[in-house]
PDB file of C-alpha atoms in Angstrom:
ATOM      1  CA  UNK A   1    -222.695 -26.945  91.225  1.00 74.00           C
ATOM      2  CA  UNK A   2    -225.001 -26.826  88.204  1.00 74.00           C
ATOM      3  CA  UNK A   3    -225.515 -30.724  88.081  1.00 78.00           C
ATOM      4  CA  UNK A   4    -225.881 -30.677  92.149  1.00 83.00           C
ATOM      5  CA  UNK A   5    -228.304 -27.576  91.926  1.00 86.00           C
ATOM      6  CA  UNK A   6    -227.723 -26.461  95.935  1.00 91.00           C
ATOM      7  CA  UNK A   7    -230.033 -24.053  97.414  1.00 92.00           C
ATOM      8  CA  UNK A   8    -226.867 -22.729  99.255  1.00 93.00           C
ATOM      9  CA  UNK A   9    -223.341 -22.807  97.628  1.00 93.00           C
ATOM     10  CA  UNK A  10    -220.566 -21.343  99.717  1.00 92.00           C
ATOM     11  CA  UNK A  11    -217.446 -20.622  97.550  1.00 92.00           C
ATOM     12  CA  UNK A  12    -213.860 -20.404  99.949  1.00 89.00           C
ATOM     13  CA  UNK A  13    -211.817 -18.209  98.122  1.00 85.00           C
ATOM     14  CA  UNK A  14    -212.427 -19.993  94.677  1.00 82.00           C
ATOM     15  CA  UNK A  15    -210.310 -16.893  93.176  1.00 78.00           C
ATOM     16  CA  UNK A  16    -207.196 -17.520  94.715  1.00 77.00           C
ATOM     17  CA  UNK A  17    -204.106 -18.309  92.165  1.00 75.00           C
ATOM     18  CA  UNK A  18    -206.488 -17.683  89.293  1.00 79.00           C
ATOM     19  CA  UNK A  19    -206.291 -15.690  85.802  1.00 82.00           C
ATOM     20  CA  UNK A  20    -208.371 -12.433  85.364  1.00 85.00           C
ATOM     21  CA  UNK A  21    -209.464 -14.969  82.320  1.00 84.00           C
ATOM     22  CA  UNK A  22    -210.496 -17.861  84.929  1.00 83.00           C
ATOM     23  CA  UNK A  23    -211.693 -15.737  87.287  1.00 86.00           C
ATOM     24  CA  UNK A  24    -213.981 -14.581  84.633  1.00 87.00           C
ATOM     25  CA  UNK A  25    -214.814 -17.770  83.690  1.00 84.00           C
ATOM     26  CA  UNK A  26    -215.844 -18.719  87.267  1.00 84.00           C
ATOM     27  CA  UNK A  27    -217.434 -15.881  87.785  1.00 90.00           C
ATOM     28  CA  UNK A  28    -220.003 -16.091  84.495  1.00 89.00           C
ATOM     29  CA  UNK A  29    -220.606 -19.852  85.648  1.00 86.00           C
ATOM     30  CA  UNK A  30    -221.756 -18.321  89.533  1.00 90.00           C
ATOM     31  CA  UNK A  31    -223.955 -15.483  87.899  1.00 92.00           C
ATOM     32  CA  UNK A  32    -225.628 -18.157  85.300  1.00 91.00           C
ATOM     33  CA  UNK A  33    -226.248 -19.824  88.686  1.00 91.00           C
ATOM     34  CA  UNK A  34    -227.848 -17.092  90.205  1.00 93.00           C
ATOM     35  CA  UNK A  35    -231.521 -17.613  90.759  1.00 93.00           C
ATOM     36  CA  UNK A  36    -233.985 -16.291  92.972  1.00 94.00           C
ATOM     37  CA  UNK A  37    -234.160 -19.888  94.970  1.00 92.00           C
ATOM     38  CA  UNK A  38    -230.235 -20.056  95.015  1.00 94.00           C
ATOM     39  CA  UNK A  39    -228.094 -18.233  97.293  1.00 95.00           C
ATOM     40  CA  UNK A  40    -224.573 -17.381  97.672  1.00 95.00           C
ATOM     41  CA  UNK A  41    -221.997 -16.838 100.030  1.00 95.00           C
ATOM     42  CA  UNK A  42    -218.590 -15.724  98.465  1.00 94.00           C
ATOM     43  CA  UNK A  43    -215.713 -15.664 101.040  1.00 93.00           C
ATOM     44  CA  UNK A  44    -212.895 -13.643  99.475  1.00 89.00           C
ATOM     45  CA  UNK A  45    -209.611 -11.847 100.239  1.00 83.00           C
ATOM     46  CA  UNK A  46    -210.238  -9.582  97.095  1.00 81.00           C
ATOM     47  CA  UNK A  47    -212.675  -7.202  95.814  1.00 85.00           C
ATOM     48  CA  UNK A  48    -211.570  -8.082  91.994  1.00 85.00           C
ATOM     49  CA  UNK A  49    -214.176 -10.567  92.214  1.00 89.00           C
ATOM     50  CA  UNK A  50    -217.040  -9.003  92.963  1.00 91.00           C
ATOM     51  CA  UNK A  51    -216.580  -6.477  90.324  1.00 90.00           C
ATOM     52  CA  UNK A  52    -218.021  -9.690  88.312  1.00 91.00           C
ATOM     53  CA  UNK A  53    -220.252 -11.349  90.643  1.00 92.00           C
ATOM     54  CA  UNK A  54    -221.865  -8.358  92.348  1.00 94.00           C
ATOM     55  CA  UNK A  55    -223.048  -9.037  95.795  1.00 95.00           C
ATOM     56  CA  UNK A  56    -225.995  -7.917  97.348  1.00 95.00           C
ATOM     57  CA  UNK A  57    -224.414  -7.640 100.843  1.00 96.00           C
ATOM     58  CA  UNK A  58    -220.996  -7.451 101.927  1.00 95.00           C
ATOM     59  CA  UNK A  59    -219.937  -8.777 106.202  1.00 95.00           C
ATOM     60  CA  UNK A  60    -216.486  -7.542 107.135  1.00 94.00           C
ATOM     61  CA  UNK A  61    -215.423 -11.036 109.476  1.00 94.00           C
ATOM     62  CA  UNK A  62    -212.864 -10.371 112.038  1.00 92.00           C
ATOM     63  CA  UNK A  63    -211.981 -11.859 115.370  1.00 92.00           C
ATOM     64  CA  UNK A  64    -214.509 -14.421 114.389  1.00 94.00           C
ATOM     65  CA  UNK A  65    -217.265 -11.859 114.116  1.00 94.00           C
ATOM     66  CA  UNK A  66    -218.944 -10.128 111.496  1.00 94.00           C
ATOM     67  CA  UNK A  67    -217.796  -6.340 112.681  1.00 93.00           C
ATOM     68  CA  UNK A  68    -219.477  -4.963 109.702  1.00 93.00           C
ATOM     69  CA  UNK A  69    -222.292  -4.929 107.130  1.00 95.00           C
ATOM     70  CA  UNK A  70    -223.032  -3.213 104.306  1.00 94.00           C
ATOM     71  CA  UNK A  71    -223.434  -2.960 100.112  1.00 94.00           C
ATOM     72  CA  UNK A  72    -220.757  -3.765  97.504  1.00 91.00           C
ATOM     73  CA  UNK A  73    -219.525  -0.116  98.013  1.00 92.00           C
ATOM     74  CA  UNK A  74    -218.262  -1.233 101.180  1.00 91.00           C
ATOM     75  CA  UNK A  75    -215.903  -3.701  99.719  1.00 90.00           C
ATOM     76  CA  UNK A  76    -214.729  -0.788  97.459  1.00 89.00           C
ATOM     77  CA  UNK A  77    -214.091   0.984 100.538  1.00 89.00           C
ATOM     78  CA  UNK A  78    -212.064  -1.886 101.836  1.00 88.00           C
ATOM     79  CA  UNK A  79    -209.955  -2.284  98.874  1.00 86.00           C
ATOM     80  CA  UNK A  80    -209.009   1.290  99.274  1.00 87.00           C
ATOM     81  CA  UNK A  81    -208.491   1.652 102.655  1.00 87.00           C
ATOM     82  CA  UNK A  82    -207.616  -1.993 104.475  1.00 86.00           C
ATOM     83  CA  UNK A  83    -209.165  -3.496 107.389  1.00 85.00           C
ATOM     84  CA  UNK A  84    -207.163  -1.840 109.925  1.00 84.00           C
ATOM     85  CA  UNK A  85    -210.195   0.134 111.263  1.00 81.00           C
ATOM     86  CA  UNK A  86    -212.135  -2.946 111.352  1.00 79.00           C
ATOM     87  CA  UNK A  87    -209.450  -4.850 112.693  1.00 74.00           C
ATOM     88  CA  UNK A  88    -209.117  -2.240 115.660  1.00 64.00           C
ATOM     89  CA  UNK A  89    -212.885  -2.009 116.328  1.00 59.00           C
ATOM     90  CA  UNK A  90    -212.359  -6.137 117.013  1.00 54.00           C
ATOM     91  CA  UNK A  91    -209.484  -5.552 119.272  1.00 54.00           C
ATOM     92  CA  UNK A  92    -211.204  -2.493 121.153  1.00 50.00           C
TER      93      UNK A  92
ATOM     94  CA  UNK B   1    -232.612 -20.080 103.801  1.00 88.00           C
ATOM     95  CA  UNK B   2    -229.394 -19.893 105.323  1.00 94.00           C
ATOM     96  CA  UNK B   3    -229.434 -18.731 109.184  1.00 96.00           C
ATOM     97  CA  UNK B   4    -226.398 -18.857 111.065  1.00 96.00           C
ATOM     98  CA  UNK B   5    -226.927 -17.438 115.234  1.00 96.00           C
ATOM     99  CA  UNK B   6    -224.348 -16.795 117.343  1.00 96.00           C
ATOM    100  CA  UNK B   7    -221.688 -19.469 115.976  1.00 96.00           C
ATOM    101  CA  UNK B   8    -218.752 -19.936 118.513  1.00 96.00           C
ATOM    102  CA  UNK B   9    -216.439 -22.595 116.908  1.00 95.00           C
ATOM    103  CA  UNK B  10    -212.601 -24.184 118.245  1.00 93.00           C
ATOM    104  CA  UNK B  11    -210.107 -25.571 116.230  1.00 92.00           C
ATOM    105  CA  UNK B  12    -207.342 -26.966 118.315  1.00 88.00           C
ATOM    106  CA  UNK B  13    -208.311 -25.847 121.652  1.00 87.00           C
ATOM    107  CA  UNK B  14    -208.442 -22.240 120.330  1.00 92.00           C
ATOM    108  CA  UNK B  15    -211.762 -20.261 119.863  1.00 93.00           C
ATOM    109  CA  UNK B  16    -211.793 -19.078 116.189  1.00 94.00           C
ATOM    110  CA  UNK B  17    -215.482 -18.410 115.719  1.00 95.00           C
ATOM    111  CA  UNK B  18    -217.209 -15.691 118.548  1.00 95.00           C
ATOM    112  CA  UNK B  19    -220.439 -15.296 118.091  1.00 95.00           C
ATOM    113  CA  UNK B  20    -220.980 -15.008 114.499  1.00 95.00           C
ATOM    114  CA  UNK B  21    -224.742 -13.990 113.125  1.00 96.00           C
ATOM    115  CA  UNK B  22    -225.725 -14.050 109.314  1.00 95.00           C
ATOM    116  CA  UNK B  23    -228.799 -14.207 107.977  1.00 96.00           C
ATOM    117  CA  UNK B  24    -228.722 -15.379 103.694  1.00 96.00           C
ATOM    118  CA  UNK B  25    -232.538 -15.354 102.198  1.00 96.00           C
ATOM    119  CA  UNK B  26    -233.155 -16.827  99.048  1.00 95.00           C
ATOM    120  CA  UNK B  27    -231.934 -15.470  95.736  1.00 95.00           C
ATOM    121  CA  UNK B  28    -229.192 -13.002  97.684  1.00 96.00           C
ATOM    122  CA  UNK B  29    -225.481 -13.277  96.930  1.00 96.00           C
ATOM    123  CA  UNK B  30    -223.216 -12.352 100.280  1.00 96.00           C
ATOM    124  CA  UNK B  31    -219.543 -11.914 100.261  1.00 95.00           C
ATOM    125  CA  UNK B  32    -217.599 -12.211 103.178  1.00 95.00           C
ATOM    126  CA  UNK B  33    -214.265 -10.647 103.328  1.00 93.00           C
ATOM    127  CA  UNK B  34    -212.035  -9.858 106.165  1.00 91.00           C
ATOM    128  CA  UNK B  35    -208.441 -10.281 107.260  1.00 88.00           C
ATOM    129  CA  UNK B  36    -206.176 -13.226 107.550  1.00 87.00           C
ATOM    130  CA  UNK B  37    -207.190 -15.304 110.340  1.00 87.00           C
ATOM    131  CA  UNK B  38    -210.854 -13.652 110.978  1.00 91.00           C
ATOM    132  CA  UNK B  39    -211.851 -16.822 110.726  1.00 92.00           C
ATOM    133  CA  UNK B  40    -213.141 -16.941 106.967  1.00 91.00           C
ATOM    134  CA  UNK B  41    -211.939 -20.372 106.396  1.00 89.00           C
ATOM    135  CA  UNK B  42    -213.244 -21.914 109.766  1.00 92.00           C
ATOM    136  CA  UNK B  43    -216.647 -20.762 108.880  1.00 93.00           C
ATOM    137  CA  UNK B  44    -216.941 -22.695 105.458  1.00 91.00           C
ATOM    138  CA  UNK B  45    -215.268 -26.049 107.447  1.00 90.00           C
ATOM    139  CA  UNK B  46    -218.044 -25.495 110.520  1.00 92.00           C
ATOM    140  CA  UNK B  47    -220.590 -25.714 107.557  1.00 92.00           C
ATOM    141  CA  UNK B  48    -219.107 -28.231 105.150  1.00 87.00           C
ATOM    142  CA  UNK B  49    -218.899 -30.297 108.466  1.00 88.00           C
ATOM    143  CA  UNK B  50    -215.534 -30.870 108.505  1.00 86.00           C
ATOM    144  CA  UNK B  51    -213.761 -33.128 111.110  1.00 85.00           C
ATOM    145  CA  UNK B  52    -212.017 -31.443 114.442  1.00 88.00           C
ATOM    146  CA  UNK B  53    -213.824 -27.783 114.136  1.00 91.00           C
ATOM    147  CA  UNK B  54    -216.216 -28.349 116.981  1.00 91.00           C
ATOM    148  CA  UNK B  55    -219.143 -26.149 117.583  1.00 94.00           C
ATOM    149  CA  UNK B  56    -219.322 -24.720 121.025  1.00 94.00           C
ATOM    150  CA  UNK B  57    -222.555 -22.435 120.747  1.00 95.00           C
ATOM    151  CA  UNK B  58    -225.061 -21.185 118.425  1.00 96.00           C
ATOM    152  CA  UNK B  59    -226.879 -22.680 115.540  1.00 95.00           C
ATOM    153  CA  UNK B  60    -226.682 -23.310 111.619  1.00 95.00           C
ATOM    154  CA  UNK B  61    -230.352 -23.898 109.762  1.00 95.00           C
ATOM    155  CA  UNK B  62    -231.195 -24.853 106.396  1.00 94.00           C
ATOM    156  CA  UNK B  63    -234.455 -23.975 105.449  1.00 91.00           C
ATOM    157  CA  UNK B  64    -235.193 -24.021 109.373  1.00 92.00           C
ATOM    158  CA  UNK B  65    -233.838 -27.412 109.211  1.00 92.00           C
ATOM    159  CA  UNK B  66    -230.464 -27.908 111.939  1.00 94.00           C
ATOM    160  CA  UNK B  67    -227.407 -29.095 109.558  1.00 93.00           C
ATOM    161  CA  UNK B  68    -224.825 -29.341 112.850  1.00 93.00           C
ATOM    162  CA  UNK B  69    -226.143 -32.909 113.487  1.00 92.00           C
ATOM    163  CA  UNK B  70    -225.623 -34.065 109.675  1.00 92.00           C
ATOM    164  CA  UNK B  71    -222.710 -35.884 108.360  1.00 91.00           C
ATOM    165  CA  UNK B  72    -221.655 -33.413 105.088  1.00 89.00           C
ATOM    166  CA  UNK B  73    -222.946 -35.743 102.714  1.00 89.00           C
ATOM    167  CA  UNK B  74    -226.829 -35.585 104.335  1.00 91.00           C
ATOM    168  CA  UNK B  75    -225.571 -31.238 104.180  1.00 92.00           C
ATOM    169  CA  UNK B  76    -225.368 -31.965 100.792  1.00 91.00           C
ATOM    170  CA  UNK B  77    -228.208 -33.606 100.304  1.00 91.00           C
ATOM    171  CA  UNK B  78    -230.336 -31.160 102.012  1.00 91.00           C
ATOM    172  CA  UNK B  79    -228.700 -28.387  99.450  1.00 91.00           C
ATOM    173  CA  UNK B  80    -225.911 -27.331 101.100  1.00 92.00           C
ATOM    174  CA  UNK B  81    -222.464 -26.839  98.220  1.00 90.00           C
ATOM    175  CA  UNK B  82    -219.266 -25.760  98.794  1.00 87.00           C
ATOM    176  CA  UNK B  83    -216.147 -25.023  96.181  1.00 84.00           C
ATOM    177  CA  UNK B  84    -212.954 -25.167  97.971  1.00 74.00           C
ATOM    178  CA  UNK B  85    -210.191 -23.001  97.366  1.00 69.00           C
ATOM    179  CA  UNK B  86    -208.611 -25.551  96.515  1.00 68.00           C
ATOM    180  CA  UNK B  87    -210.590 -28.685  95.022  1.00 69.00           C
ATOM    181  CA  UNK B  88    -208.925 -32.058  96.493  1.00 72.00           C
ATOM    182  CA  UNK B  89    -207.845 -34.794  93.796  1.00 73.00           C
ATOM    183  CA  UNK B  90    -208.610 -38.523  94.640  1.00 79.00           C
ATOM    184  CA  UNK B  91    -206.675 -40.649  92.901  1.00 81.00           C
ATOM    185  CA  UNK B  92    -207.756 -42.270  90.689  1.00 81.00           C
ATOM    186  CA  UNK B  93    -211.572 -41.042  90.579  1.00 83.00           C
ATOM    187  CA  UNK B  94    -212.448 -38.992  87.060  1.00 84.00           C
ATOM    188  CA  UNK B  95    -214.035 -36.342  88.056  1.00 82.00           C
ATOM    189  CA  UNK B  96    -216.876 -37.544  86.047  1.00 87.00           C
ATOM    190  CA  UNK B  97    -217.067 -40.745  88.356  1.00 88.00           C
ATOM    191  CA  UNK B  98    -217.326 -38.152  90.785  1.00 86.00           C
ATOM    192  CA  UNK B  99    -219.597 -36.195  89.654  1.00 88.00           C
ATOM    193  CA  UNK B 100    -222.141 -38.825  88.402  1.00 90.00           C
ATOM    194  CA  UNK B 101    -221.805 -40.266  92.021  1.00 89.00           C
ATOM    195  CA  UNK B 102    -222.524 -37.377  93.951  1.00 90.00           C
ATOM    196  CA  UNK B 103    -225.587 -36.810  91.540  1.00 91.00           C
ATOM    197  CA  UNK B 104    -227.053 -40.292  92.150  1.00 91.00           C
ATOM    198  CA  UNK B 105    -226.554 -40.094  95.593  1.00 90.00           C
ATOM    199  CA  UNK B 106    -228.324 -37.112  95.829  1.00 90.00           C
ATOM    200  CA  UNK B 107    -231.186 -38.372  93.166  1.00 91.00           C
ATOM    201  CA  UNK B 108    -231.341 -41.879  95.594  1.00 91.00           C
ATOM    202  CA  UNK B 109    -231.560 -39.463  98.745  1.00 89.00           C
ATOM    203  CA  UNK B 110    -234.584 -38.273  97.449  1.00 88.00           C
ATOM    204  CA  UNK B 111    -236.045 -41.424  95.803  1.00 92.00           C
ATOM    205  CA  UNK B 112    -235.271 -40.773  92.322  1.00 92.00           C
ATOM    206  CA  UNK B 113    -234.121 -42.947  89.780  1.00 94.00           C
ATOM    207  CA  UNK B 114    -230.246 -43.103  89.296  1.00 93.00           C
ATOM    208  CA  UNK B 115    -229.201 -42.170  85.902  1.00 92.00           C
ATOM    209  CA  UNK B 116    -227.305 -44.446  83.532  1.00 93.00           C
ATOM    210  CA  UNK B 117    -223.758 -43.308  82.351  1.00 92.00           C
ATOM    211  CA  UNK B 118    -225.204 -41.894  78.825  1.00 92.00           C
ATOM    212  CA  UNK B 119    -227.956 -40.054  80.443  1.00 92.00           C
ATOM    213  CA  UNK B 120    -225.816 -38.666  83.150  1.00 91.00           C
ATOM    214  CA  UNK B 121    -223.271 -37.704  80.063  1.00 90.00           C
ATOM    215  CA  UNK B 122    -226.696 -36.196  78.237  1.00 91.00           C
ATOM    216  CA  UNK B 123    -227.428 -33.804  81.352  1.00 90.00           C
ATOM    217  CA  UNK B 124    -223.565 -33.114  81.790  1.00 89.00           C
ATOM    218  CA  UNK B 125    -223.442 -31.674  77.869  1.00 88.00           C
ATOM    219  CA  UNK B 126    -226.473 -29.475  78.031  1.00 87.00           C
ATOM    220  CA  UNK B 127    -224.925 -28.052  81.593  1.00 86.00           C
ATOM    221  CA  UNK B 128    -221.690 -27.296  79.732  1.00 84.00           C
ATOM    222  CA  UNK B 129    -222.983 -25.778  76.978  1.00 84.00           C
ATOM    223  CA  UNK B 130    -225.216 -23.918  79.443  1.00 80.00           C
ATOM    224  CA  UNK B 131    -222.405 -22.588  81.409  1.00 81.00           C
ATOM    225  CA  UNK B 132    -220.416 -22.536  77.615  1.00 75.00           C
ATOM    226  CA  UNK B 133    -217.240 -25.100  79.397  1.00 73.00           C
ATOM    227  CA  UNK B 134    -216.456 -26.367  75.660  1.00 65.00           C
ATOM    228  CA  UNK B 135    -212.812 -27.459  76.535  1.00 55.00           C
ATOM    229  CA  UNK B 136    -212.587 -31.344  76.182  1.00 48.00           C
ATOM    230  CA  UNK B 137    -210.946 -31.455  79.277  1.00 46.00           C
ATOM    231  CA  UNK B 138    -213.295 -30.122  81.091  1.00 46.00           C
ATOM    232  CA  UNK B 139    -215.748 -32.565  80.260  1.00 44.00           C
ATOM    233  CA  UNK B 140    -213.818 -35.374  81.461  1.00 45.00           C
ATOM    234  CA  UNK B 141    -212.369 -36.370  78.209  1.00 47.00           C
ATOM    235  CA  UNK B 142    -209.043 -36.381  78.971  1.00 46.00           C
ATOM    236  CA  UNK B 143    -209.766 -38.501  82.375  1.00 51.00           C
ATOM    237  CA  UNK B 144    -211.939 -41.263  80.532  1.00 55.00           C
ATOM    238  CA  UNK B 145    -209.331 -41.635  77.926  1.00 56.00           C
ATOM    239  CA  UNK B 146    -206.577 -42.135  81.060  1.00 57.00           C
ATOM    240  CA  UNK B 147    -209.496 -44.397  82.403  1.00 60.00           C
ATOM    241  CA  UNK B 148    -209.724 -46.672  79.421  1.00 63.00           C
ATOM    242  CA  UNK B 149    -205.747 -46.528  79.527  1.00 61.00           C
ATOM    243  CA  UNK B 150    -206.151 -48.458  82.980  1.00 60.00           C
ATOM    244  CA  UNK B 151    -208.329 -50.829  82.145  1.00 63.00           C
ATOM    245  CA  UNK B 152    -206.518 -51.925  79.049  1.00 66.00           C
ATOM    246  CA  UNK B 153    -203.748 -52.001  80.904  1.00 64.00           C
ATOM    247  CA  UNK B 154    -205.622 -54.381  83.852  1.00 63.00           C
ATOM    248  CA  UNK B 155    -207.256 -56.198  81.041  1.00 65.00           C
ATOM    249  CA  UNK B 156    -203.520 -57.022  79.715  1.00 67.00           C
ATOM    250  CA  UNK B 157    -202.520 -57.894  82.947  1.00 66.00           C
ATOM    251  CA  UNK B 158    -204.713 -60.394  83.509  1.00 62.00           C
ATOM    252  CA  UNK B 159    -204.478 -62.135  80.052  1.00 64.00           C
ATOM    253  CA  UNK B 160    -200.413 -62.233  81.180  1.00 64.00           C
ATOM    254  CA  UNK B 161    -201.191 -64.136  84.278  1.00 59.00           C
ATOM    255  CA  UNK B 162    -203.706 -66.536  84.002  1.00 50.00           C
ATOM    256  CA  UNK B 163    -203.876 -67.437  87.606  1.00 47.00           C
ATOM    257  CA  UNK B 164    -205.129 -63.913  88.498  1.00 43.00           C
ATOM    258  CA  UNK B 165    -202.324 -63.302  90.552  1.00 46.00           C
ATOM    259  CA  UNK B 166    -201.887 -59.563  89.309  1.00 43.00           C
ATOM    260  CA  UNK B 167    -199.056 -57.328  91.088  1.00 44.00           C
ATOM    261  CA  UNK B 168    -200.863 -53.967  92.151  1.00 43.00           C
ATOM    262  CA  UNK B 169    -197.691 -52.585  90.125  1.00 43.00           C
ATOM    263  CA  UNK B 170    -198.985 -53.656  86.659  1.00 44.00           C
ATOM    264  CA  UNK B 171    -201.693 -51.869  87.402  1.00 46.00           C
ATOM    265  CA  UNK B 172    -200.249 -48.443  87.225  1.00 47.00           C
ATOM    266  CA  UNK B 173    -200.255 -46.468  83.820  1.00 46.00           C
ATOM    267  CA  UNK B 174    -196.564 -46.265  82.906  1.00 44.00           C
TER     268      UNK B 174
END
């Protein structure tokens, strides 16, 4: 990513099956990254990871459709209480 | 930079994708979360370009540019990256090799001049030490000395049989 320099780098889950040490080590490597030319779209299952690479804006994605927007204290909010409203609000 | 309107995407038959909108301007980091099977995966496949997710509806730009039409390494080119969950191995390719390919392809692309092997090894230090990866392996150490393994190996080989006949089998590192 740093030799490539993208303008857009989308990273699919890049913390699943790692450390809290190589998750930190990814994460430092995305934030030296961050520029204000360079964007970033972090697809994750958990919110461990952006308590290192804070996001400006969080989408809650279900049924295909972002069903949500909002700031990094929404993924908080998801940690804590699931996606079963969001997953409902889909179905509905 | 990044606008994606009203994606509808299949996999298989099935509609994954239903109409997603996001809109990513420069310089902002967006996280996408959701649960199993929202279609989280799907999305980064649509816009790697990735073979059987077709595109029913809706539109991906770059910069204003289309990118649904381009094979993923013209994405690439036009500054599209994407780390995978989990990175594929080719056998046999360092990830140096790799790496140094992808760069010249994208330097040619844009009617640079390649770089050699020690200038491309030059730029790769100063990135490490940038992004402070000072583990040997990770710069490909470990790879070139498996590399030079090969090739003495091949080099051997050939010495062995002087009509060049050389069994793909004595090729392999033992």
């Amino acid at each position: 990513m740093a030799l490539l320099q993208p303008a857009i780098c989308i990273l699919d889950e890049t913390d699943s099956g790692l450390d809290i040490d190589a998750l930190k080590v990814v994460a430092d490597g995305v934030n030296a990254l961050r520029s204000p030319d360079r964007s970033f779209v972090v697809i994750t299952h958990y919110q461990r990871l952006l308590d290192h690479i804070v996001p400006d804006i969080v989408h809650v994605l279900s049924d295909g459709r972002i069903v949500r927007t909002g700031g990094p204290e929404l993924a908080l909010d998801l940690e804590k209480n699931g996606y079963a409203a969001y997953v409902a609000d889909a179905a509905a | 930079m990044l606008e994606i309107k009203n994606l509808h995407a299949r996999v298989g038959g099935r509609e994954i994708l239903k109409g997603l909108t996001l809109t990513v301007n420069p310089g902002e980091v967006h996280a996408i979360m959701g649960p199993n099977g929202a279609g989280k995966s799907t999305l980064s496949y649509i816009l790697a370009g990735k073979d059987d997710y077709e595109v029913t509806d809706g539109e991906v730009l770059l910069n204003g540019q289309s990118i649904l039409d381009l094979a993923p390494n013209e994405r690439s080119v036009a500054g599209l990256f994407l780390a995978f969950q989990y990175p594929i191995e080719i056998p046999g390719v360092a990830t140096m090799t790799f790496l140094k390919a992808a760069l010249n392809a994208h330097r040619k692309a844009k009617g640079d001049k390649e770089l050699t092997t020690p200038e491309f090894m030059k730029l790769v230090k100063g990135v490490a030490e940038k992004l402070n990866i000072t583990s040997e392996h990770h710069l490909g150490h470990a790879e070139a000395a498996g590399q030079r393994r090969l090739l003495r190996r091949r080099e051997e080989a050939r010495r062995d049989h002087a009509d060049g006949a050389v069994a793909a089998g004595d090729l392999h590192p033992r």
